Amino acid sequence: MKSKTSAILITGAMLSAAVLPVQADPMLDLLKVLRDKGAISAQDYNTIANAAKAKEEKTLAEKEEIVSMVQEADKKASIVTLSEKGLNFQSVDKAFTANIGGRIHTDYVNIDDEFFDRNSGADEFGNAAKFRRARIGMEGTMFTDWSYALEINYGQDESTEFTDATIGYTGFDNVKLKLGRHKMPSGLEELTSSNRISMMERTAATNTFAKGRRNGFTAETKGSNWTLTGGVYLGEGVSKEDNEGKDTDYGYGGRFTFAPLHEKTQLVHLGVSYQREEFEKTFDGNELATNNGRLRARPGVHFFNDRPVQVRYRNTEYTDTIGLEAATVMGPLSLQGEYFRQDLSREDAKDADVDGWYAQATYTLTGESRGYRGGKMRTISPKNRLGMGGYGAWELVARYDTLDLFDSSAANELTDSIRGTEIKTLTLGVNWYVNDTIRFMANFVDAEIDSDDVSNMEGDVKAFMVRGQVAF
């Protein structure tokens, strides 16, 4: 009877060890009691205890393997979100990210032209519409410390081109490196995104002197209230439209900004930039490209393919451009201005000096303040969005800018293609921010073109423009 009972106890204990390995300690306590009372032998006790221990270790190993598999799957998984900032992807470990976004700027204009009608017989009066910008792009990070960006624009002339195509590295302490086609460190208005500038078009001074996008390399470092960026780029040859016929060999420069006051609704910004651009000989090596010293500007309206203001200083070997910046934000009021001066050094001709500047004021009727980050101005964010209990944000803007491209001391030597030589533009605007994604803009432009008694090409251009903007 005792052996039969022992067999039953042993079988039951082994089944319990197999089914309930996590309860091995209570079971072993029971087996110890049975062993001590002689119900089972010491050998039977050791057999059952070892079986339970082995089963427990196997179960724990299987659990650890399952946990490891789940964790590995989590690492490969992605978090996907869709918001006003576009379509966003992020790996669980945040080592890889991607943001797909874009912008659509649709413009409509009515132009009252006196300049072209008077000087060329090509009356530009009338109505027109076009996509000023239609872009889609993707940017993000790879392997934590590497960044990338690729953006394509369907332009106003129905051409498609890359606006940005870069790879960057952020693994160094407080230093960002970027290589590819992107904006060089030049000008506050130029470096402010077209989604965030207060007027529909940038000023003539910015468009003429700030370098904009080039294919090159930049390095940036910054503190809590300052930034320092340096860059170098190579030219793209005389056949490239972006260089407007200029045979740029290379260029380099830098920009420094300082914000002695930077709070949520208050700001004081100061900045300075310098750019040197060198020009090669033409491909036959005998003379400089004729357009190296060509300076020109539109009258505050991008619908003009031709430029009413233009001077060409031939035999330009290199240019030096200095830019000064200042901006302040005081609650709903903001003021901003820049001054540019460019020196053109020429071969076998007198050097030329030209300059331009602008001043701008904005006031938000609904009380919001303009934003600021990393030495660049940002747009306002409406406190009460349309459809969410409010009417968005409303902003009034006024700007005056001037550009003088004529140096009388150098005009008698290798200077041609002269049209108007100076432009003064008053622009008034109103912006309606429906939310952080949608904005409507209206601008009235009054541009006065003078000629310094050289070409006698003078006149006015007036325009009323509106824009519908979606940026995500």
PDB file of C-alpha atoms in Angstrom, residues 91-316:
ATOM      1  CA  SER A  91      11.027  54.380 -35.088  1.00  0.00           C
ATOM      2  CA  VAL A  92      10.467  53.401 -31.457  1.00  0.00           C
ATOM      3  CA  ASP A  93      14.112  54.045 -30.626  1.00  0.00           C
ATOM      4  CA  LYS A  94      13.895  57.440 -32.419  1.00  0.00           C
ATOM      5  CA  ALA A  95      16.960  56.606 -34.494  1.00  0.00           C
ATOM      6  CA  PHE A  96      15.015  57.043 -37.739  1.00  0.00           C
ATOM      7  CA  THR A  97      12.464  59.750 -38.501  1.00  0.00           C
ATOM      8  CA  ALA A  98      10.751  61.070 -41.599  1.00  0.00           C
ATOM      9  CA  ASN A  99       8.450  64.019 -42.160  1.00  0.00           C
ATOM     10  CA  ILE A 100       6.588  64.407 -45.447  1.00  0.00           C
ATOM     11  CA  GLY A 101       5.372  67.950 -45.941  1.00  0.00           C
ATOM     12  CA  GLY A 102       4.784  70.564 -48.572  1.00  0.00           C
ATOM     13  CA  ARG A 103       3.455  73.982 -49.456  1.00  0.00           C
ATOM     14  CA  ILE A 104       1.158  75.508 -52.052  1.00  0.00           C
ATOM     15  CA  HIS A 105       1.239  79.257 -52.722  1.00  0.00           C
ATOM     16  CA  THR A 106      -1.338  80.310 -55.310  1.00  0.00           C
ATOM     17  CA  ASP A 107      -1.143  83.970 -56.401  1.00  0.00           C
ATOM     18  CA  TYR A 108      -3.540  86.287 -58.202  1.00  0.00           C
ATOM     19  CA  VAL A 109      -2.611  89.793 -59.369  1.00  0.00           C
ATOM     20  CA  ASN A 110      -3.876  92.928 -61.054  1.00  0.00           C
ATOM     21  CA  ILE A 111      -1.029  95.074 -62.470  1.00  0.00           C
ATOM     22  CA  ASP A 112      -1.049  98.731 -63.482  1.00  0.00           C
ATOM     23  CA  ASP A 113       2.210  99.235 -65.393  1.00  0.00           C
ATOM     24  CA  GLU A 114       3.698 102.493 -66.580  1.00  0.00           C
ATOM     25  CA  PHE A 115       7.369 101.515 -66.799  1.00  0.00           C
ATOM     26  CA  PHE A 116       7.287  98.858 -69.516  1.00  0.00           C
ATOM     27  CA  ASP A 117       4.516 100.627 -71.429  1.00  0.00           C
ATOM     28  CA  ARG A 118       6.591 103.806 -71.551  1.00  0.00           C
ATOM     29  CA  ASN A 119      10.025 102.299 -72.220  1.00  0.00           C
ATOM     30  CA  SER A 120       9.406  99.199 -74.326  1.00  0.00           C
ATOM     31  CA  GLY A 121       5.811  99.332 -75.473  1.00  0.00           C
ATOM     32  CA  ALA A 122       5.135  96.032 -73.708  1.00  0.00           C
ATOM     33  CA  ASP A 123       2.232  96.992 -71.472  1.00  0.00           C
ATOM     34  CA  GLU A 124       2.124  94.634 -68.484  1.00  0.00           C
ATOM     35  CA  PHE A 125      -1.264  95.874 -67.288  1.00  0.00           C
ATOM     36  CA  GLY A 126      -3.795  93.155 -66.585  1.00  0.00           C
ATOM     37  CA  ASN A 127      -4.786  90.179 -64.475  1.00  0.00           C
ATOM     38  CA  ALA A 128      -2.879  86.959 -63.965  1.00  0.00           C
ATOM     39  CA  ALA A 129      -2.685  83.892 -61.749  1.00  0.00           C
ATOM     40  CA  LYS A 130      -0.042  81.252 -61.105  1.00  0.00           C
ATOM     41  CA  PHE A 131       1.432  78.819 -58.619  1.00  0.00           C
ATOM     42  CA  ARG A 132       4.170  80.832 -56.989  1.00  0.00           C
ATOM     43  CA  ARG A 133       5.333  77.704 -55.203  1.00  0.00           C
ATOM     44  CA  ALA A 134       4.101  74.122 -55.165  1.00  0.00           C
ATOM     45  CA  ARG A 135       6.510  71.961 -53.206  1.00  0.00           C
ATOM     46  CA  ILE A 136       6.598  68.549 -51.626  1.00  0.00           C
ATOM     47  CA  GLY A 137       9.490  67.125 -49.674  1.00  0.00           C
ATOM     48  CA  MET A 138      10.744  64.778 -47.013  1.00  0.00           C
ATOM     49  CA  GLU A 139      13.210  65.374 -44.211  1.00  0.00           C
ATOM     50  CA  GLY A 140      14.304  63.485 -41.147  1.00  0.00           C
ATOM     51  CA  THR A 141      17.090  61.586 -39.405  1.00  0.00           C
ATOM     52  CA  MET A 142      18.980  58.338 -39.916  1.00  0.00           C
ATOM     53  CA  PHE A 143      21.008  56.427 -37.322  1.00  0.00           C
ATOM     54  CA  THR A 144      20.248  59.171 -34.770  1.00  0.00           C
ATOM     55  CA  ASP A 145      23.033  61.583 -35.789  1.00  0.00           C
ATOM     56  CA  TRP A 146      22.493  61.883 -39.554  1.00  0.00           C
ATOM     57  CA  SER A 147      19.917  64.164 -41.146  1.00  0.00           C
ATOM     58  CA  TYR A 148      18.578  64.460 -44.677  1.00  0.00           C
ATOM     59  CA  ALA A 149      16.226  66.673 -46.678  1.00  0.00           C
ATOM     60  CA  LEU A 150      14.835  66.485 -50.193  1.00  0.00           C
ATOM     61  CA  GLU A 151      12.310  68.957 -51.605  1.00  0.00           C
ATOM     62  CA  ILE A 152      10.980  69.360 -55.134  1.00  0.00           C
ATOM     63  CA  ASN A 153       9.286  72.491 -56.456  1.00  0.00           C
ATOM     64  CA  TYR A 154       6.858  72.781 -59.333  1.00  0.00           C
ATOM     65  CA  GLY A 155       7.719  76.356 -60.259  1.00  0.00           C
ATOM     66  CA  GLN A 156       5.818  79.248 -61.751  1.00  0.00           C
ATOM     67  CA  ASP A 157       7.298  78.543 -65.186  1.00  0.00           C
ATOM     68  CA  GLU A 158       5.985  74.949 -65.021  1.00  0.00           C
ATOM     69  CA  SER A 159       9.481  73.563 -64.491  1.00  0.00           C
ATOM     70  CA  THR A 160      10.389  71.083 -61.780  1.00  0.00           C
ATOM     71  CA  GLU A 161      13.573  71.441 -59.741  1.00  0.00           C
ATOM     72  CA  PHE A 162      15.136  70.595 -56.415  1.00  0.00           C
ATOM     73  CA  THR A 163      14.971  73.368 -53.863  1.00  0.00           C
ATOM     74  CA  ASP A 164      16.800  71.455 -51.130  1.00  0.00           C
ATOM     75  CA  ALA A 165      18.798  68.231 -51.335  1.00  0.00           C
ATOM     76  CA  THR A 166      21.071  67.756 -48.336  1.00  0.00           C
ATOM     77  CA  ILE A 167      22.683  65.343 -45.933  1.00  0.00           C
ATOM     78  CA  GLY A 168      23.806  66.507 -42.507  1.00  0.00           C
ATOM     79  CA  TYR A 169      25.536  65.356 -39.339  1.00  0.00           C
ATOM     80  CA  THR A 170      24.556  66.385 -35.797  1.00  0.00           C
ATOM     81  CA  GLY A 171      26.699  64.003 -33.753  1.00  0.00           C
ATOM     82  CA  PHE A 172      29.191  66.652 -32.638  1.00  0.00           C
ATOM     83  CA  ASP A 173      28.512  68.646 -29.512  1.00  0.00           C
ATOM     84  CA  ASN A 174      26.611  71.824 -30.512  1.00  0.00           C
ATOM     85  CA  VAL A 175      27.730  71.733 -34.155  1.00  0.00           C
ATOM     86  CA  LYS A 176      25.519  70.987 -37.156  1.00  0.00           C
ATOM     87  CA  LEU A 177      27.057  70.154 -40.524  1.00  0.00           C
ATOM     88  CA  LYS A 178      25.160  70.185 -43.815  1.00  0.00           C
ATOM     89  CA  LEU A 179      26.191  69.314 -47.375  1.00  0.00           C
ATOM     90  CA  GLY A 180      24.216  69.789 -50.580  1.00  0.00           C
ATOM     91  CA  ARG A 181      21.863  72.349 -52.041  1.00  0.00           C
ATOM     92  CA  HIS A 182      20.530  74.644 -49.317  1.00  0.00           C
ATOM     93  CA  LYS A 183      20.548  78.264 -48.194  1.00  0.00           C
ATOM     94  CA  MET A 184      23.842  79.937 -47.438  1.00  0.00           C
ATOM     95  CA  PRO A 185      24.136  82.075 -44.258  1.00  0.00           C
ATOM     96  CA  SER A 186      23.055  85.435 -45.678  1.00  0.00           C
ATOM     97  CA  GLY A 187      20.192  87.760 -44.722  1.00  0.00           C
ATOM     98  CA  LEU A 188      17.417  87.633 -42.124  1.00  0.00           C
ATOM     99  CA  GLU A 189      14.575  87.938 -44.637  1.00  0.00           C
ATOM    100  CA  GLU A 190      16.172  85.411 -47.009  1.00  0.00           C
ATOM    101  CA  LEU A 191      16.637  82.816 -44.259  1.00  0.00           C
ATOM    102  CA  THR A 192      13.051  83.239 -43.064  1.00  0.00           C
ATOM    103  CA  SER A 193      10.917  80.611 -44.802  1.00  0.00           C
ATOM    104  CA  SER A 194       8.553  81.768 -47.537  1.00  0.00           C
ATOM    105  CA  ASN A 195       5.810  80.237 -45.380  1.00  0.00           C
ATOM    106  CA  ARG A 196       6.670  82.748 -42.649  1.00  0.00           C
ATOM    107  CA  ILE A 197       7.672  86.008 -44.344  1.00  0.00           C
ATOM    108  CA  SER A 198       5.185  88.803 -43.697  1.00  0.00           C
ATOM    109  CA  MET A 199       4.825  89.929 -47.332  1.00  0.00           C
ATOM    110  CA  MET A 200       4.147  87.859 -50.434  1.00  0.00           C
ATOM    111  CA  GLU A 201       7.563  88.718 -51.909  1.00  0.00           C
ATOM    112  CA  ARG A 202      10.922  89.497 -50.389  1.00  0.00           C
ATOM    113  CA  THR A 203      12.482  92.908 -50.964  1.00  0.00           C
ATOM    114  CA  ALA A 204      14.565  93.929 -53.982  1.00  0.00           C
ATOM    115  CA  ALA A 205      17.627  94.307 -51.726  1.00  0.00           C
ATOM    116  CA  THR A 206      17.285  90.765 -50.356  1.00  0.00           C
ATOM    117  CA  ASN A 207      16.686  89.232 -53.777  1.00  0.00           C
ATOM    118  CA  THR A 208      19.717  91.049 -55.223  1.00  0.00           C
ATOM    119  CA  PHE A 209      22.311  90.635 -52.476  1.00  0.00           C
ATOM    120  CA  ALA A 210      21.415  87.630 -50.271  1.00  0.00           C
ATOM    121  CA  LYS A 211      22.893  84.436 -51.717  1.00  0.00           C
ATOM    122  CA  GLY A 212      19.953  82.124 -51.208  1.00  0.00           C
ATOM    123  CA  ARG A 213      20.372  78.470 -52.167  1.00  0.00           C
ATOM    124  CA  ARG A 214      23.703  77.168 -53.397  1.00  0.00           C
ATOM    125  CA  ASN A 215      25.284  73.736 -53.652  1.00  0.00           C
ATOM    126  CA  GLY A 216      27.785  73.751 -50.821  1.00  0.00           C
ATOM    127  CA  PHE A 217      28.672  73.069 -47.194  1.00  0.00           C
ATOM    128  CA  THR A 218      27.706  74.877 -43.976  1.00  0.00           C
ATOM    129  CA  ALA A 219      28.628  74.491 -40.308  1.00  0.00           C
ATOM    130  CA  GLU A 220      26.497  76.000 -37.535  1.00  0.00           C
ATOM    131  CA  THR A 221      26.927  76.417 -33.804  1.00  0.00           C
ATOM    132  CA  LYS A 222      24.782  78.345 -31.360  1.00  0.00           C
ATOM    133  CA  GLY A 223      24.136  79.297 -27.768  1.00  0.00           C
ATOM    134  CA  SER A 224      21.002  80.300 -25.899  1.00  0.00           C
ATOM    135  CA  ASN A 225      20.879  83.724 -27.580  1.00  0.00           C
ATOM    136  CA  TRP A 226      23.429  83.648 -30.439  1.00  0.00           C
ATOM    137  CA  THR A 227      24.196  81.750 -33.636  1.00  0.00           C
ATOM    138  CA  LEU A 228      27.279  81.482 -35.843  1.00  0.00           C
ATOM    139  CA  THR A 229      27.172  79.880 -39.299  1.00  0.00           C
ATOM    140  CA  GLY A 230      29.835  79.588 -41.978  1.00  0.00           C
ATOM    141  CA  GLY A 231      29.484  78.258 -45.493  1.00  0.00           C
ATOM    142  CA  VAL A 232      31.314  77.612 -48.748  1.00  0.00           C
ATOM    143  CA  TYR A 233      29.887  76.694 -52.145  1.00  0.00           C
ATOM    144  CA  LEU A 234      30.979  75.961 -55.685  1.00  0.00           C
ATOM    145  CA  GLY A 235      29.593  77.535 -58.826  1.00  0.00           C
ATOM    146  CA  GLU A 236      27.302  75.794 -61.255  1.00  0.00           C
ATOM    147  CA  GLY A 237      28.590  77.248 -64.531  1.00  0.00           C
ATOM    148  CA  VAL A 238      27.339  79.886 -66.945  1.00  0.00           C
ATOM    149  CA  SER A 239      24.661  77.602 -68.355  1.00  0.00           C
ATOM    150  CA  LYS A 240      22.768  77.318 -65.078  1.00  0.00           C
ATOM    151  CA  GLU A 241      19.679  79.492 -64.774  1.00  0.00           C
ATOM    152  CA  ASP A 242      20.110  79.835 -61.008  1.00  0.00           C
ATOM    153  CA  ASN A 243      23.343  81.712 -61.572  1.00  0.00           C
ATOM    154  CA  GLU A 244      21.666  83.910 -64.190  1.00  0.00           C
ATOM    155  CA  GLY A 245      24.538  83.461 -66.634  1.00  0.00           C
ATOM    156  CA  LYS A 246      27.232  84.068 -64.044  1.00  0.00           C
ATOM    157  CA  ASP A 247      30.307  81.861 -64.108  1.00  0.00           C
ATOM    158  CA  THR A 248      30.758  81.529 -60.351  1.00  0.00           C
ATOM    159  CA  ASP A 249      33.908  79.692 -59.407  1.00  0.00           C
ATOM    160  CA  TYR A 250      33.210  79.528 -55.678  1.00  0.00           C
ATOM    161  CA  GLY A 251      31.904  81.567 -52.786  1.00  0.00           C
ATOM    162  CA  TYR A 252      32.138  81.629 -49.012  1.00  0.00           C
ATOM    163  CA  GLY A 253      30.865  83.628 -46.082  1.00  0.00           C
ATOM    164  CA  GLY A 254      29.318  83.621 -42.650  1.00  0.00           C
ATOM    165  CA  ARG A 255      26.611  85.077 -40.433  1.00  0.00           C
ATOM    166  CA  PHE A 256      26.500  85.940 -36.732  1.00  0.00           C
ATOM    167  CA  THR A 257      23.350  86.775 -34.773  1.00  0.00           C
ATOM    168  CA  PHE A 258      22.812  87.914 -31.209  1.00  0.00           C
ATOM    169  CA  ALA A 259      19.557  88.340 -29.293  1.00  0.00           C
ATOM    170  CA  PRO A 260      20.228  90.285 -26.067  1.00  0.00           C
ATOM    171  CA  LEU A 261      16.498  90.059 -25.301  1.00  0.00           C
ATOM    172  CA  HIS A 262      14.533  86.935 -26.168  1.00  0.00           C
ATOM    173  CA  GLU A 263      11.319  86.225 -24.309  1.00  0.00           C
ATOM    174  CA  LYS A 264       7.970  84.841 -25.412  1.00  0.00           C
ATOM    175  CA  THR A 265       6.524  88.187 -26.537  1.00  0.00           C
ATOM    176  CA  GLN A 266       9.656  90.351 -26.596  1.00  0.00           C
ATOM    177  CA  LEU A 267      12.745  90.228 -28.771  1.00  0.00           C
ATOM    178  CA  VAL A 268      15.779  92.218 -29.824  1.00  0.00           C
ATOM    179  CA  HIS A 269      17.745  90.665 -32.699  1.00  0.00           C
ATOM    180  CA  LEU A 270      21.019  91.874 -34.210  1.00  0.00           C
ATOM    181  CA  GLY A 271      22.936  90.237 -37.028  1.00  0.00           C
ATOM    182  CA  VAL A 272      25.769  90.669 -39.503  1.00  0.00           C
ATOM    183  CA  SER A 273      26.770  88.632 -42.546  1.00  0.00           C
ATOM    184  CA  TYR A 274      29.574  88.642 -45.102  1.00  0.00           C
ATOM    185  CA  GLN A 275      29.818  86.895 -48.484  1.00  0.00           C
ATOM    186  CA  ARG A 276      32.659  86.682 -51.021  1.00  0.00           C
ATOM    187  CA  GLU A 277      31.874  85.380 -54.516  1.00  0.00           C
ATOM    188  CA  GLU A 278      34.681  84.673 -56.979  1.00  0.00           C
ATOM    189  CA  PHE A 279      34.198  84.442 -60.759  1.00  0.00           C
ATOM    190  CA  GLU A 280      36.164  82.391 -63.257  1.00  0.00           C
ATOM    191  CA  LYS A 281      37.248  83.236 -66.732  1.00  0.00           C
ATOM    192  CA  THR A 282      34.934  81.959 -69.444  1.00  0.00           C
ATOM    193  CA  PHE A 283      35.551  78.477 -70.692  1.00  0.00           C
ATOM    194  CA  ASP A 284      37.996  79.610 -73.379  1.00  0.00           C
ATOM    195  CA  GLY A 285      40.043  81.231 -70.602  1.00  0.00           C
ATOM    196  CA  ASN A 286      40.350  84.605 -72.343  1.00  0.00           C
ATOM    197  CA  GLU A 287      37.787  86.844 -70.679  1.00  0.00           C
ATOM    198  CA  LEU A 288      35.385  87.044 -67.791  1.00  0.00           C
ATOM    199  CA  ALA A 289      31.767  86.105 -68.397  1.00  0.00           C
ATOM    200  CA  THR A 290      29.847  89.221 -69.389  1.00  0.00           C
ATOM    201  CA  ASN A 291      27.068  88.658 -66.831  1.00  0.00           C
ATOM    202  CA  ASN A 292      29.292  88.307 -63.772  1.00  0.00           C
ATOM    203  CA  GLY A 293      28.553  91.880 -62.736  1.00  0.00           C
ATOM    204  CA  ARG A 294      24.893  91.961 -63.744  1.00  0.00           C
ATOM    205  CA  LEU A 295      22.579  93.210 -61.008  1.00  0.00           C
ATOM    206  CA  ARG A 296      18.821  93.381 -61.497  1.00  0.00           C
ATOM    207  CA  ALA A 297      15.517  93.288 -59.623  1.00  0.00           C
ATOM    208  CA  ARG A 298      11.775  92.924 -60.061  1.00  0.00           C
ATOM    209  CA  PRO A 299       9.390  95.671 -58.855  1.00  0.00           C
ATOM    210  CA  GLY A 300       8.053  93.729 -55.865  1.00  0.00           C
ATOM    211  CA  VAL A 301       5.905  91.571 -58.166  1.00  0.00           C
ATOM    212  CA  HIS A 302       7.097  88.154 -59.295  1.00  0.00           C
ATOM    213  CA  PHE A 303       4.758  88.043 -62.306  1.00  0.00           C
ATOM    214  CA  PHE A 304       7.294  90.079 -64.331  1.00  0.00           C
ATOM    215  CA  ASN A 305       9.738  87.901 -66.251  1.00  0.00           C
ATOM    216  CA  ASP A 306      11.772  90.968 -67.201  1.00  0.00           C
ATOM    217  CA  ARG A 307      13.426  93.254 -64.669  1.00  0.00           C
ATOM    218  CA  PRO A 308      12.899  97.004 -64.892  1.00  0.00           C
ATOM    219  CA  VAL A 309      15.997  97.689 -62.772  1.00  0.00           C
ATOM    220  CA  GLN A 310      19.296  96.471 -64.192  1.00  0.00           C
ATOM    221  CA  VAL A 311      22.964  97.477 -64.477  1.00  0.00           C
ATOM    222  CA  ARG A 312      25.811  95.301 -65.743  1.00  0.00           C
ATOM    223  CA  TYR A 313      29.349  95.977 -64.536  1.00  0.00           C
ATOM    224  CA  ARG A 314      31.449  93.954 -66.930  1.00  0.00           C
ATOM    225  CA  ASN A 315      34.776  92.280 -66.085  1.00  0.00           C
ATOM    226  CA  THR A 316      33.760  91.674 -62.485  1.00  0.00           C
TER     227      THR A 316
END
